[in-house]
One Martini backbone bead per residue (centre of mass of N, CA, C, O) as a GRO file, in nm:
protein
  382
    1MET     BB    1  -1.486   1.644  20.047
    2TRP     BB    2  -1.603   1.816  19.790
    3ILE     BB    3  -1.890   1.735  19.606
    4PRO     BB    4  -2.105   1.738  19.380
    5ASN     BB    5  -2.377   1.707  19.268
    6LYS     BB    6  -2.655   1.664  19.002
    7LYS     BB    7  -2.758   1.899  19.094
    8MET     BB    8  -2.578   2.153  19.079
    9ILE     BB    9  -2.496   2.102  18.816
   10LEU     BB   10  -2.736   2.159  18.645
   11LEU     BB   11  -2.797   2.467  18.771
   12CYS     BB   12  -2.577   2.598  18.697
   13LEU     BB   13  -2.604   2.502  18.360
   14SER     BB   14  -2.875   2.697  18.413
   15ALA     BB   15  -2.739   2.977  18.422
   16TRP     BB   16  -2.542   2.970  18.227
   17LEU     BB   17  -2.698   2.939  17.945
   18LEU     BB   18  -2.919   3.178  18.054
   19SER     BB   19  -2.634   3.377  18.050
   20GLY     BB   20  -2.600   3.327  17.731
   21LEU     BB   21  -2.802   3.396  17.600
   22PHE     BB   22  -2.826   3.701  17.632
   23ALA     BB   23  -2.567   3.746  17.560
   24ALA     BB   24  -2.608   3.693  17.305
   25GLU     BB   25  -2.799   3.857  17.191
   26ASN     BB   26  -2.882   4.186  17.113
   27THR     BB   27  -3.192   4.229  17.229
   28VAL     BB   28  -3.432   4.324  17.476
   29GLU     BB   29  -3.809   4.318  17.448
   30MET     BB   30  -4.115   4.529  17.360
   31ILE     BB   31  -4.453   4.562  17.329
   32SER     BB   32  -4.682   4.838  17.323
   33ASP     BB   33  -4.876   5.033  17.082
   34PRO     BB   34  -4.651   5.136  16.897
   35LEU     BB   35  -4.396   5.060  17.079
   36LYS     BB   36  -4.065   5.009  17.211
   37LEU     BB   37  -3.817   4.812  17.386
   38VAL     BB   38  -3.485   4.816  17.428
   39ILE     BB   39  -3.228   4.628  17.512
   40TYR     BB   40  -2.872   4.605  17.604
   41PRO     BB   41  -2.635   4.366  17.713
   42ASN     BB   42  -2.365   4.539  17.595
   43THR     BB   43  -2.432   4.810  17.803
   44GLY     BB   44  -2.712   4.877  17.996
   45ASN     BB   45  -2.877   5.009  17.729
   46PHE     BB   46  -3.172   5.226  17.609
   47CYS     BB   47  -3.453   5.232  17.366
   48LEU     BB   48  -3.747   5.428  17.264
   49TYR     BB   49  -3.961   5.314  17.009
   50HIS     BB   50  -4.165   5.365  16.685
   51SER     BB   51  -4.409   5.303  16.435
   52LYS     BB   52  -4.418   5.372  16.149
   53ALA     BB   53  -4.666   5.484  15.917
   54GLU     BB   54  -4.558   5.287  15.673
   55ASP     BB   55  -4.438   5.093  15.871
   56ALA     BB   56  -4.539   4.883  16.135
   57ARG     BB   57  -4.253   4.717  16.177
   58ALA     BB   58  -4.121   4.942  16.173
   59TYR     BB   59  -3.837   5.135  16.372
   60GLU     BB   60  -3.788   5.413  16.566
   61PRO     BB   61  -3.612   5.621  16.714
   62LEU     BB   62  -3.701   5.903  16.987
   63TYR     BB   63  -3.413   5.887  17.007
   64ASP     BB   64  -3.032   5.820  17.084
   65ASP     BB   65  -2.893   5.527  16.895
   66ARG     BB   66  -2.591   5.501  16.986
   67ALA     BB   67  -2.380   5.314  17.088
   68GLN     BB   68  -2.609   5.160  17.195
   69SER     BB   69  -2.759   5.377  17.388
   70SER     BB   70  -2.441   5.537  17.527
   71VAL     BB   71  -2.548   5.813  17.561
   72ASN     BB   72  -2.771   5.733  17.781
   73ILE     BB   73  -2.779   5.805  18.106
   74TYR     BB   74  -2.751   5.629  18.451
   75SER     BB   75  -2.644   5.776  18.701
   76VAL     BB   76  -2.469   5.755  19.079
   77LEU     BB   77  -2.449   5.839  19.329
   78PHE     BB   78  -2.239   5.775  19.640
   79ASN     BB   79  -2.095   5.857  19.850
   80GLY     BB   80  -1.926   6.118  19.608
   81GLU     BB   81  -1.934   5.861  19.385
   82ILE     BB   82  -1.969   5.794  19.069
   83PHE     BB   83  -2.202   5.557  18.893
   84HIS     BB   84  -2.273   5.369  18.598
   85LEU     BB   85  -2.542   5.253  18.417
   86ASN     BB   86  -2.325   4.997  18.305
   87ASN     BB   87  -2.099   4.769  18.097
   88LYS     BB   88  -1.797   4.952  18.106
   89SER     BB   89  -1.684   4.847  18.371
   90GLY     BB   90  -1.681   4.488  18.371
   91LYS     BB   91  -1.977   4.438  18.476
   92LYS     BB   92  -2.216   4.181  18.512
   93ILE     BB   93  -2.550   4.212  18.486
   94ILE     BB   94  -2.887   4.126  18.475
   95ILE     BB   95  -3.166   3.947  18.252
   96SER     BB   96  -3.553   3.983  18.315
   97GLN     BB   97  -3.810   3.838  18.159
   98SER     BB   98  -4.146   3.899  18.141
   99LYS     BB   99  -4.453   3.991  18.007
  100ASN     BB  100  -4.477   4.275  18.202
  101GLU     BB  101  -4.153   4.314  18.195
  102ILE     BB  102  -3.754   4.463  18.278
  103THR     BB  103  -3.499   4.373  18.445
  104VAL     BB  104  -3.234   4.459  18.556
  105MET     BB  105  -2.872   4.438  18.682
  106PHE     BB  106  -2.641   4.606  18.869
  107GLN     BB  107  -2.278   4.522  18.921
  108ILE     BB  108  -2.094   4.802  19.045
  109SER     BB  109  -2.003   4.759  19.367
  110MET     BB  110  -2.099   4.618  19.703
  111ASP     BB  111  -2.213   4.866  19.839
  112PHE     BB  112  -2.499   4.809  19.617
  113LEU     BB  113  -2.817   4.744  19.423
  114ALA     BB  114  -2.916   4.836  19.080
  115THR     BB  115  -3.260   4.819  18.943
  116GLN     BB  116  -3.469   4.841  18.636
  117THR     BB  117  -3.754   4.880  18.591
  118PHE     BB  118  -3.969   4.791  18.246
  119SER     BB  119  -4.332   4.885  18.169
  120PHE     BB  120  -4.665   4.954  18.010
  121VAL     BB  121  -4.831   5.224  18.135
  122PRO     BB  122  -5.136   5.359  18.137
  123SER     BB  123  -5.271   5.704  18.092
  124LYS     BB  124  -5.339   6.080  18.165
  125GLN     BB  125  -5.230   6.117  17.972
  126ARG     BB  126  -5.155   6.302  17.635
  127SER     BB  127  -5.110   5.995  17.471
  128THR     BB  128  -4.962   5.755  17.242
  129GLY     BB  129  -5.059   5.516  17.417
  130LYS     BB  130  -4.813   5.450  17.631
  131LEU     BB  131  -4.592   5.440  17.909
  132LEU     BB  132  -4.282   5.453  17.971
  133LYS     BB  133  -4.147   5.250  18.301
  134VAL     BB  134  -3.912   5.359  18.500
  135VAL     BB  135  -3.735   5.225  18.742
  136THR     BB  136  -3.512   5.271  18.947
  137GLU     BB  137  -3.284   5.084  19.275
  138ILE     BB  138  -3.135   5.151  19.575
  139GLN     BB  139  -2.942   4.937  19.806
  140ASN     BB  140  -2.845   5.023  20.101
  141ILE     BB  141  -2.529   4.747  20.130
  142SER     BB  142  -2.282   4.871  20.356
  143GLY     BB  143  -2.345   4.926  20.649
  144ASP     BB  144  -2.429   5.264  20.620
  145ILE     BB  145  -2.475   5.531  20.568
  146ALA     BB  146  -2.597   5.682  20.273
  147ASP     BB  147  -2.535   5.908  19.940
  148ILE     BB  148  -2.798   5.924  19.736
  149GLY     BB  149  -2.877   5.945  19.408
  150LEU     BB  150  -3.000   6.086  19.051
  151LYS     BB  151  -2.941   6.040  18.676
  152ALA     BB  152  -3.070   6.119  18.364
  153LEU     BB  153  -2.941   6.091  18.031
  154PHE     BB  154  -2.998   6.248  17.735
  155ASP     BB  155  -3.056   6.216  17.397
  156THR     BB  156  -3.187   6.417  17.136
  157SER     BB  157  -3.334   6.395  16.770
  158LEU     BB  158  -3.557   6.570  16.765
  159GLY     BB  159  -3.547   6.872  16.592
  160GLU     BB  160  -3.251   6.970  16.519
  161LYS     BB  161  -3.315   7.099  16.264
  162ASN     BB  162  -3.450   7.316  16.429
  163LEU     BB  163  -3.520   7.662  16.529
  164VAL     BB  164  -3.711   7.426  16.777
  165PRO     BB  165  -3.671   7.161  16.965
  166LEU     BB  166  -3.839   7.281  17.198
  167TYR     BB  167  -4.076   7.203  17.488
  168THR     BB  168  -4.352   7.275  17.656
  169ASP     BB  169  -4.656   7.294  17.757
  170LEU     BB  170  -4.557   7.590  17.901
  171ARG     BB  171  -4.361   7.630  17.648
  172SER     BB  172  -4.287   7.725  17.264
  173GLU     BB  173  -3.954   7.768  17.277
  174ILE     BB  174  -3.641   7.563  17.372
  175GLY     BB  175  -3.380   7.680  17.211
  176ALA     BB  176  -3.191   7.703  17.474
  177GLU     BB  177  -3.065   7.722  17.770
  178LEU     BB  178  -3.157   7.524  18.036
  179LEU     BB  179  -3.391   7.541  18.389
  180LEU     BB  180  -3.533   7.326  18.533
  181GLN     BB  181  -3.793   7.305  18.874
  182PRO     BB  182  -4.029   7.125  18.943
  183VAL     BB  183  -4.087   7.183  19.249
  184LEU     BB  184  -4.160   7.457  19.171
  185GLU     BB  185  -4.339   7.411  18.849
  186LYS     BB  186  -4.513   7.375  18.633
  187ASP     BB  187  -4.412   7.202  18.443
  188SER     BB  188  -4.461   6.794  18.291
  189VAL     BB  189  -4.369   6.833  17.954
  190ILE     BB  190  -4.113   6.739  17.720
  191PHE     BB  191  -4.036   6.815  17.378
  192SER     BB  192  -3.984   6.616  17.117
  193ALA     BB  193  -4.067   6.716  16.789
  194ASP     BB  194  -4.103   6.642  16.487
  195ARG     BB  195  -4.257   6.632  16.192
  196GLY     BB  196  -4.573   6.462  16.365
  197TYR     BB  197  -4.419   6.442  16.656
  198ALA     BB  198  -4.332   6.296  16.955
  199CYS     BB  199  -4.106   6.337  17.264
  200LEU     BB  200  -4.180   6.229  17.605
  201PHE     BB  201  -4.027   6.406  17.906
  202PHE     BB  202  -4.137   6.364  18.207
  203LEU     BB  203  -4.208   6.551  18.470
  204ARG     BB  204  -4.495   6.465  18.567
  205ASN     BB  205  -4.687   6.190  18.688
  206GLU     BB  206  -4.857   5.917  18.835
  207TYR     BB  207  -4.538   5.847  18.866
  208MET     BB  208  -4.312   6.066  18.884
  209THR     BB  209  -4.072   6.168  19.031
  210VAL     BB  210  -3.976   6.437  19.085
  211PRO     BB  211  -3.721   6.587  19.011
  212THR     BB  212  -3.479   6.894  19.111
  213SER     BB  213  -3.393   6.899  18.819
  214VAL     BB  214  -3.328   7.022  18.471
  215TYR     BB  215  -3.084   7.021  18.150
  216ILE     BB  216  -3.115   7.248  17.908
  217ALA     BB  217  -2.828   7.129  17.642
  218ASN     BB  218  -2.578   7.049  17.532
  219TRP     BB  219  -2.422   6.697  17.520
  220GLU     BB  220  -2.140   6.745  17.568
  221ARG     BB  221  -2.199   6.986  17.857
  222LEU     BB  222  -2.334   6.695  18.025
  223VAL     BB  223  -2.061   6.535  18.021
  224THR     BB  224  -1.966   6.464  18.311
  225LYS     BB  225  -1.772   6.446  18.608
  226LYS     BB  226  -1.916   6.595  18.745
  227TRP     BB  227  -2.283   6.593  18.935
  228LEU     BB  228  -2.251   6.882  18.764
  229PRO     BB  229  -2.330   7.126  18.530
  230SER     BB  230  -2.254   7.399  18.366
  231TYR     BB  231  -2.441   7.704  18.375
  232VAL     BB  232  -2.629   7.867  18.118
  233SER     BB  233  -2.851   8.090  18.027
  234GLY     BB  234  -2.854   8.079  17.617
  235ARG     BB  235  -2.735   7.916  17.518
  236SER     BB  236  -2.618   7.719  17.285
  237PHE     BB  237  -2.688   7.405  17.078
  238ARG     BB  238  -2.441   7.521  17.008
  239LYS     BB  239  -2.114   7.389  16.971
  240TYR     BB  240  -2.090   7.336  16.650
  241ALA     BB  241  -2.260   7.248  16.361
  242PHE     BB  242  -2.469   7.209  16.561
  243SER     BB  243  -2.782   7.086  16.695
  244ASP     BB  244  -2.762   6.878  17.031
  245PRO     BB  245  -2.991   6.825  17.267
  246GLY     BB  246  -3.053   6.786  17.568
  247LEU     BB  247  -3.112   6.582  17.921
  248LEU     BB  248  -3.133   6.648  18.216
  249TYR     BB  249  -3.149   6.469  18.532
  250VAL     BB  250  -3.208   6.538  18.895
  251TRP     BB  251  -3.199   6.337  19.224
  252SER     BB  252  -3.122   6.396  19.473
  253GLU     BB  253  -2.994   6.314  19.779
  254LYS     BB  254  -3.008   6.117  20.056
  255LYS     BB  255  -3.069   5.951  20.343
  256MET     BB  256  -2.929   5.627  20.395
  257LEU     BB  257  -3.032   5.285  20.531
  258ASN     BB  258  -2.943   5.035  20.616
  259LYS     BB  259  -3.184   4.870  20.367
  260GLU     BB  260  -3.247   5.089  20.185
  261THR     BB  261  -3.486   5.252  19.938
  262PHE     BB  262  -3.383   5.451  19.646
  263SER     BB  263  -3.671   5.567  19.484
  264VAL     BB  264  -3.685   5.596  19.090
  265THR     BB  265  -3.983   5.746  18.849
  266ASN     BB  266  -3.997   5.726  18.500
  267CYS     BB  267  -4.149   5.895  18.212
  268ILE     BB  268  -4.231   5.806  17.851
  269GLY     BB  269  -4.341   5.960  17.515
  270PHE     BB  270  -4.596   5.956  17.319
  271TYR     BB  271  -4.708   6.246  17.016
  272ASP     BB  272  -4.964   6.155  16.678
  273TYR     BB  273  -5.001   6.492  16.488
  274ARG     BB  274  -5.024   6.330  16.149
  275ASN     BB  275  -5.328   6.438  16.120
  276ALA     BB  276  -5.307   6.753  16.090
  277ALA     BB  277  -5.165   7.054  16.066
  278ASP     BB  278  -4.871   7.190  15.944
  279THR     BB  279  -4.852   7.421  16.144
  280VAL     BB  280  -4.857   7.221  16.314
  281THR     BB  281  -4.720   7.131  16.662
  282ALA     BB  282  -4.701   7.002  16.912
  283TYR     BB  283  -4.746   7.192  17.109
  284SER     BB  284  -5.071   7.268  16.979
  285ALA     BB  285  -5.171   7.050  17.010
  286TYR     BB  286  -5.164   6.966  17.332
  287THR     BB  287  -5.309   7.214  17.388
  288GLN     BB  288  -5.554   7.320  17.214
  289GLN     BB  289  -5.765   7.184  17.488
  290THR     BB  290  -5.672   7.495  17.629
  291SER     BB  291  -5.914   7.709  17.778
  292GLY     BB  292  -5.774   8.045  17.801
  293GLU     BB  293  -5.556   8.052  17.622
  294ILE     BB  294  -5.228   8.187  17.587
  295ALA     BB  295  -4.887   8.326  17.388
  296GLN     BB  296  -4.664   8.468  17.590
  297PRO     BB  297  -4.402   8.671  17.603
  298VAL     BB  298  -4.142   8.651  17.714
  299ALA     BB  299  -3.909   8.862  17.794
  300ALA     BB  300  -3.574   8.989  17.703
  301PRO     BB  301  -3.315   8.952  17.537
  302VAL     BB  302  -3.135   8.967  17.239
  303SER     BB  303  -2.941   8.756  17.273
  304LYS     BB  304  -3.184   8.572  17.389
  305PRO     BB  305  -3.387   8.341  17.344
  306THR     BB  306  -3.743   8.328  17.345
  307VAL     BB  307  -3.976   8.201  17.649
  308THR     BB  308  -4.246   8.045  17.636
  309THR     BB  309  -4.585   8.143  17.807
  310ILE     BB  310  -4.868   8.114  18.016
  311TYR     BB  311  -5.139   8.228  18.021
  312ARG     BB  312  -5.437   8.424  18.134
  313THR     BB  313  -5.696   8.534  18.003
  314ALA     BB  314  -5.823   8.906  18.094
  315PRO     BB  315  -5.968   9.133  18.157
  316ALA     BB  316  -5.955   9.470  18.243
  317ASN     BB  317  -5.883   9.650  18.543
  318SER     BB  318  -5.783   9.779  18.743
  319PRO     BB  319  -5.505   9.871  18.873
  320ALA     BB  320  -5.477   9.818  19.200
  321ALA     BB  321  -5.342   9.558  19.199
  322VAL     BB  322  -5.052   9.635  19.070
  323GLN     BB  323  -4.999   9.787  19.225
  324ALA     BB  324  -5.000   9.581  19.532
  325THR     BB  325  -4.776   9.390  19.375
  326GLU     BB  326  -4.545   9.587  19.380
  327ARG     BB  327  -4.538   9.617  19.688
  328ASP     BB  328  -4.590   9.265  19.721
  329THR     BB  329  -4.290   9.193  19.640
  330PRO     BB  330  -4.017   9.065  19.670
  331VAL     BB  331  -3.720   9.277  19.830
  332LYS     BB  332  -3.340   9.176  19.744
  333SER     BB  333  -3.065   9.127  19.773
  334GLU     BB  334  -2.787   8.996  19.601
  335GLU     BB  335  -2.755   8.774  19.806
  336SER     BB  336  -3.093   8.733  19.837
  337LYS     BB  337  -3.124   8.603  19.561
  338LYS     BB  338  -2.939   8.329  19.577
  339ASP     BB  339  -3.199   8.194  19.685
  340TYR     BB  340  -3.469   7.948  19.753
  341ARG     BB  341  -3.642   8.115  19.887
  342TYR     BB  342  -3.654   8.353  19.673
  343VAL     BB  343  -3.830   8.166  19.493
  344GLN     BB  344  -4.029   8.125  19.601
  345GLU     BB  345  -4.152   8.395  19.704
  346LEU     BB  346  -4.197   8.448  19.338
  347LEU     BB  347  -4.396   8.208  19.312
  348ASP     BB  348  -4.647   8.290  19.567
  349ARG     BB  349  -4.676   8.536  19.363
  350ILE     BB  350  -4.774   8.434  19.140
  351ALA     BB  351  -5.007   8.261  19.200
  352GLU     BB  352  -5.189   8.506  19.309
  353LEU     BB  353  -5.218   8.621  19.093
  354GLU     BB  354  -5.325   8.450  18.885
  355LYS     BB  355  -5.608   8.433  19.054
  356SER     BB  356  -5.703   8.697  18.925
  357SER     BB  357  -5.873   8.949  18.641
  358ASP     BB  358  -5.602   9.111  18.602
  359SER     BB  359  -5.416   9.189  18.317
  360LEU     BB  360  -5.187   9.314  18.466
  361SER     BB  361  -5.105   9.120  18.622
  362MET     BB  362  -4.905   8.966  18.398
  363GLU     BB  363  -4.673   9.206  18.354
  364GLU     BB  364  -4.581   9.117  18.619
  365ILE     BB  365  -4.570   8.820  18.606
  366ALA     BB  366  -4.339   8.843  18.356
  367LYS     BB  367  -4.126   8.962  18.570
  368LEU     BB  368  -4.114   8.779  18.774
  369ARG     BB  369  -3.999   8.527  18.610
  370ILE     BB  370  -3.740   8.650  18.555
  371GLU     BB  371  -3.641   8.704  18.819
  372VAL     BB  372  -3.630   8.342  18.817
  373ASP     BB  373  -3.441   8.313  18.654
  374ASN     BB  374  -3.185   8.500  18.766
  375ALA     BB  375  -3.194   8.376  19.055
  376ILE     BB  376  -3.116   8.080  18.987
  377GLU     BB  377  -2.856   8.211  18.816
  378ALA     BB  378  -2.729   8.286  19.083
  379MET     BB  379  -2.703   8.046  19.162
  380GLN     BB  380  -2.500   7.916  18.964
  381GLU     BB  381  -2.270   8.104  19.042
  382GLN     BB  382  -2.156   7.974  19.331
   0.00000   0.00000   0.00000
């Protein structure tokens, strides 16, 4: 009969006490002024907070933190089955903290290991303070090849009472349901903004794993049993009496060999423009240093909110360029318009036209962007 020695007993007792310490704590926190990361051991979720201007010792959330931030969900797709990275399933989570980072390990499956590592990092972007970098790693330990994907849902809260609650650095208005495809488009950050400050949800930067798609819709519509939600372009953020927009980041599945790790990095930041004039929005404050650009509305049906995109200003020139543009615009059948290759052709054509100094080409670009939106919507209906 094996009898544990004193060293083994002390080791087990230490581990038990350490796990009990984190279980007893309400939160695990890390601060990088003016931001504070809070991880909730009871749920396994996290939220980012910023210090209040009137009291630097008090913090408020940059997005919804209801029920210990359980409204914000990371989910893993493993061989067609969905697993949520939280503590609701009754599985254990292990939290470890060092001086510069916090790591959370989720024990939710025998087929993979899931960890999230949080740290504050300097940014080349225009932000107030550092960025929160979240690295999510899914290691395949199933013993076979596996298809692994990831998605992250955020319940935005800043600006919910505004007519236009969201922006990007290239769109001065997002007032209704929209699908972004950052691998094909140039937007780099989404603003969830209140008066004077904004939460920055990045799409691309020096750290980001660029998502395949980002759904912007009513939060409740993004919480689905299926991996991807239904999408209706221009649908209201209101499902009941109030607006409740959310963001759903999706990173497509990849085939991973046994012991290989599927890794995704995303970043969240803070932008403070409270010293600017009252008429300044997060969009105008963030883009005010961009020279030679103006906002021009993209034509849209009256029933749908207008999404504004940034175009370069340029002097008028010969209409010959427009005639060439019309000749070169991709022409496809209705069936082939439901194809990513067709979308890529349109985007390539837009990129060519943006190099032109002909202001009339800007009109053609606007038409092509509408065609891109229509093509993406058609693909969603398949």
